[in-house]
Amino acid sequence: MMTLGIESSCDECSAAILHDGELLSHEIASQIPIHQKYGGVVPELASRAHILDIIEVLDLAFENAGISHRDIDNVAVTQGPGLIGSLLVGIEAAKAFAYANDKPLIGVHHTEGHLLAPLLSTDERYPAPQLPFMGLVVSGGHTNLIRVNGIGDYTHVGETLDDAAGEALDKIGKALGLSYPGGVAIDKISVGGNATAFDLPRPLKNRNNFDFSFSGLKTAALTQLRKIGELPTGELLADFCASTLEAVVDSLVSKTIRAAIAYQTPSVVVTGGVSANRRLRERFELACREADLMLSIPPLQLCTDNAAMIAQLGALKFLQRKRNENADKIYGFDAFDLAPHPSWRIV
Ligand code: KG4
Ligand code: ZN
């Protein structure tokens, strides 16, 4: 089965072609340079950039896969959650392709795509996870703990009550005058920094639930920054970044491990943009080894927003559909019905 996947929910315009579970091509046009000067994603600029990028990204995906439009069996596109203008561009491109080539189309959930991304892993260090697993989706828009019982069968375990972990890192990075996205800059600068130099809170860490909170940590970091009086540089900046990152990582690791034990899942999956983080990976590796849990983190390119995870999820849904008539709605010639769901909850 040959599936075309399209992703445009935020600031990455991406297309991928998946053949029976194997990626034939995977193209991503990043908009980081466009949003960098504003310190965050500007939705209007994001949708305009998607309009300029989408055809080129699709053409490249076909060129690099060495196949023609006719070889595609079905199409999957991110339906939500995400920025409405950005989502619309991918959805309209997918509809146009499906209509012109008379192929079935499915709209899929972006967070579900992230959650199942490690199933695409061919990395020996982080093999694809076994079901069921405890999934932590941690990105600029989400911090969710979800038990994956099976494909399409999820149990809500916990979520952030305020900011997403990546959002908090991005905002702290912006206050530090670092380049966008702040999470990536903090990751780089924190190497070699002293993670205990600044005393920052771990909100809800010892609370008897699996929810997260990062806005208190963000405020505490900004208060400490104000006390320093000027923007830190050199060693002080490295210490500040390492201390901030450690506070975020502490909350994420401790709750996820506790949840995996409480919900009896032998495997842990960490996915979403923040899972690219060096320190988060280190700490999860250590904690999973100690708790005798299997850890799976997708390769870097599959951590941040990408169409490979969307193609995979679409392919899984098409296969499920073949077995079960009640599976998600697949659009045929009525593809024009497919509308974006900007605030779609996964569970
Ligand atoms: O999954 P993603 O590409 O988009 C969303 O769906 O949000 O995640 C983007 C987020 C940003 O907040 C970015 O700062 C963060 O992931 N991020 C990182 C790293 N790489 C990306 N945070 C910490 N360390 C990184 N290496
Ligand atoms: Zn994402």
mmCIF file of N, CA and C and ligand atoms in Angstrom, residues 9-12 110 114 138-142 165-167 169-170 180-188 245 272-278 300 303-305 309, ligand 1:
data_model
loop_
_atom_site.group_PDB
_atom_site.id
_atom_site.type_symbol
_atom_site.label_atom_id
_atom_site.label_comp_id
_atom_site.label_asym_id
_atom_site.label_seq_id
_atom_site.Cartn_x
_atom_site.Cartn_y
_atom_site.Cartn_z
ATOM 1 N N SER A 9 0.316 21.601 10.125
ATOM 2 C CA SER A 9 -0.497 22.135 11.231
ATOM 3 C C SER A 9 0.094 23.378 11.892
ATOM 4 N N CYS A 10 1.415 23.561 11.763
ATOM 5 C CA CYS A 10 2.031 24.709 12.431
ATOM 6 C C CYS A 10 3.032 25.382 11.491
ATOM 7 N N ASP A 11 4.323 25.173 11.727
ATOM 8 C CA ASP A 11 5.306 25.900 10.914
ATOM 9 C C ASP A 11 6.243 24.984 10.131
ATOM 10 N N GLU A 12 5.841 23.721 9.950
ATOM 11 C CA GLU A 12 6.611 22.841 9.063
ATOM 12 C C GLU A 12 5.660 22.381 7.961
ATOM 13 N N HIS A 110 -3.019 15.029 14.680
ATOM 14 C CA HIS A 110 -1.588 15.336 14.730
ATOM 15 C C HIS A 110 -0.904 14.682 15.951
ATOM 16 N N HIS A 114 2.186 11.902 16.321
ATOM 17 C CA HIS A 114 3.398 11.962 17.151
ATOM 18 C C HIS A 114 3.524 10.698 18.014
ATOM 19 N N VAL A 138 5.323 15.494 23.978
ATOM 20 C CA VAL A 138 5.788 16.749 24.575
ATOM 21 C C VAL A 138 6.334 17.656 23.474
ATOM 22 N N SER A 139 5.559 18.750 23.218
ATOM 23 C CA SER A 139 5.929 19.625 22.109
ATOM 24 C C SER A 139 5.671 21.070 22.495
ATOM 25 N N GLY A 140 5.644 21.954 21.467
ATOM 26 C CA GLY A 140 5.369 23.360 21.742
ATOM 27 C C GLY A 140 3.900 23.591 22.064
ATOM 28 N N GLY A 141 3.049 22.675 21.628
ATOM 29 C CA GLY A 141 1.610 22.857 21.842
ATOM 30 C C GLY A 141 1.010 21.877 22.836
ATOM 31 N N HIS A 142 1.732 20.782 23.143
ATOM 32 C CA HIS A 142 1.117 19.719 23.951
ATOM 33 C C HIS A 142 2.072 19.117 24.961
ATOM 34 N N ALA A 165 5.322 22.040 27.759
ATOM 35 C CA ALA A 165 6.732 22.121 28.161
ATOM 36 C C ALA A 165 7.549 22.926 27.138
ATOM 37 N N GLY A 166 7.311 22.661 25.845
ATOM 38 C CA GLY A 166 8.064 23.376 24.798
ATOM 39 C C GLY A 166 7.742 24.862 24.780
ATOM 40 N N GLU A 167 6.471 25.170 25.052
ATOM 41 C CA GLU A 167 6.033 26.565 25.086
ATOM 42 C C GLU A 167 6.763 27.316 26.210
ATOM 43 N N LEU A 169 9.665 26.506 27.568
ATOM 44 C CA LEU A 169 11.084 26.657 27.190
ATOM 45 C C LEU A 169 11.243 27.767 26.154
ATOM 46 N N ASP A 170 10.307 27.824 25.198
ATOM 47 C CA ASP A 170 10.394 28.849 24.143
ATOM 48 C C ASP A 170 10.249 30.257 24.740
ATOM 49 N N TYR A 180 14.943 31.781 18.219
ATOM 50 C CA TYR A 180 13.747 30.947 18.192
ATOM 51 C C TYR A 180 14.053 29.645 17.449
ATOM 52 N N PRO A 181 13.561 28.484 17.848
ATOM 53 C CA PRO A 181 12.774 28.253 19.048
ATOM 54 C C PRO A 181 13.658 28.118 20.287
ATOM 55 N N GLY A 182 13.213 28.747 21.374
ATOM 56 C CA GLY A 182 13.995 28.800 22.608
ATOM 57 C C GLY A 182 14.392 27.427 23.137
ATOM 58 N N GLY A 183 13.512 26.427 22.950
ATOM 59 C CA GLY A 183 13.808 25.079 23.456
ATOM 60 C C GLY A 183 15.096 24.541 22.854
ATOM 61 N N VAL A 184 15.271 24.761 21.563
ATOM 62 C CA VAL A 184 16.462 24.257 20.864
ATOM 63 C C VAL A 184 17.703 25.009 21.367
ATOM 64 N N ALA A 185 17.571 26.338 21.517
ATOM 65 C CA ALA A 185 18.702 27.152 21.979
ATOM 66 C C ALA A 185 19.087 26.761 23.405
ATOM 67 N N ILE A 186 18.092 26.570 24.281
ATOM 68 C CA ILE A 186 18.371 26.193 25.679
ATOM 69 C C ILE A 186 19.072 24.833 25.716
ATOM 70 N N ASP A 187 18.643 23.927 24.842
ATOM 71 C CA ASP A 187 19.281 22.610 24.763
ATOM 72 C C ASP A 187 20.781 22.766 24.481
ATOM 73 N N LYS A 188 21.109 23.580 23.474
ATOM 74 C CA LYS A 188 22.520 23.740 23.064
ATOM 75 C C LYS A 188 23.336 24.425 24.154
ATOM 76 N N LEU A 245 16.178 23.733 32.220
ATOM 77 C CA LEU A 245 15.923 22.478 31.521
ATOM 78 C C LEU A 245 15.739 21.335 32.519
ATOM 79 N N GLY A 272 7.261 13.973 20.100
ATOM 80 C CA GLY A 272 6.970 15.413 19.994
ATOM 81 C C GLY A 272 8.282 16.186 19.987
ATOM 82 N N GLY A 273 8.227 17.456 19.598
ATOM 83 C CA GLY A 273 9.434 18.264 19.396
ATOM 84 C C GLY A 273 10.430 18.245 20.538
ATOM 85 N N VAL A 274 9.944 18.326 21.776
ATOM 86 C CA VAL A 274 10.863 18.406 22.926
ATOM 87 C C VAL A 274 11.623 17.085 23.133
ATOM 88 N N SER A 275 11.120 15.988 22.575
ATOM 89 C CA SER A 275 11.821 14.711 22.748
ATOM 90 C C SER A 275 13.149 14.696 21.990
ATOM 91 N N ALA A 276 13.398 15.737 21.181
ATOM 92 C CA ALA A 276 14.720 15.874 20.547
ATOM 93 C C ALA A 276 15.759 16.296 21.586
ATOM 94 N N ASN A 277 15.308 16.692 22.762
ATOM 95 C CA ASN A 277 16.225 17.261 23.760
ATOM 96 C C ASN A 277 17.232 16.249 24.329
ATOM 97 N N ARG A 278 18.476 16.666 24.328
ATOM 98 C CA ARG A 278 19.588 15.821 24.771
ATOM 99 C C ARG A 278 19.431 15.376 26.228
ATOM 100 N N LEU A 300 15.476 11.848 15.398
ATOM 101 C CA LEU A 300 15.251 13.293 15.479
ATOM 102 C C LEU A 300 14.244 13.830 14.449
ATOM 103 N N CYS A 303 10.744 13.359 15.440
ATOM 104 C CA CYS A 303 10.301 13.942 16.715
ATOM 105 C C CYS A 303 9.507 15.211 16.483
ATOM 106 N N THR A 304 10.067 16.100 15.665
ATOM 107 C CA THR A 304 9.380 17.373 15.397
ATOM 108 C C THR A 304 8.299 17.120 14.327
ATOM 109 N N ASP A 305 7.557 18.172 13.985
ATOM 110 C CA ASP A 305 6.436 17.966 13.068
ATOM 111 C C ASP A 305 6.907 17.427 11.720
ATOM 112 N N MET A 309 4.976 10.646 10.022
ATOM 113 C CA MET A 309 4.083 10.112 11.068
ATOM 114 C C MET A 309 2.613 10.185 10.629
HETATM 115 O O1 KG4 B 1 6.381 18.900 17.672
HETATM 116 P P1 KG4 B 1 6.853 20.265 17.316
HETATM 117 O O2 KG4 B 1 7.764 20.419 16.130
HETATM 118 O O3 KG4 B 1 5.652 21.249 17.086
HETATM 119 C C1 KG4 B 1 4.516 21.260 17.885
HETATM 120 O O4 KG4 B 1 3.585 20.458 17.583
HETATM 121 O O5 KG4 B 1 4.538 22.054 18.855
HETATM 122 O O6 KG4 B 1 7.576 20.870 18.621
HETATM 123 C C2 KG4 B 1 8.161 22.142 18.644
HETATM 124 C C3 KG4 B 1 8.676 22.377 20.057
HETATM 125 C C4 KG4 B 1 9.185 23.779 20.310
HETATM 126 O O7 KG4 B 1 8.663 24.243 21.542
HETATM 127 C C5 KG4 B 1 10.695 23.602 20.403
HETATM 128 O O8 KG4 B 1 11.333 24.543 21.258
HETATM 129 C C6 KG4 B 1 10.794 22.220 20.979
HETATM 130 O O9 KG4 B 1 9.755 21.487 20.350
HETATM 131 N N1 KG4 B 1 12.089 21.587 20.705
HETATM 132 C C7 KG4 B 1 13.025 21.374 21.651
HETATM 133 C C8 KG4 B 1 14.123 20.786 20.981
HETATM 134 N N2 KG4 B 1 13.824 20.665 19.660
HETATM 135 C C9 KG4 B 1 12.560 21.154 19.506
HETATM 136 N N3 KG4 B 1 13.016 21.617 22.971
HETATM 137 C C10 KG4 B 1 14.107 21.280 23.659
HETATM 138 N N4 KG4 B 1 15.216 20.729 23.098
HETATM 139 C C11 KG4 B 1 15.257 20.469 21.775
HETATM 140 N N5 KG4 B 1 16.353 19.913 21.231
#
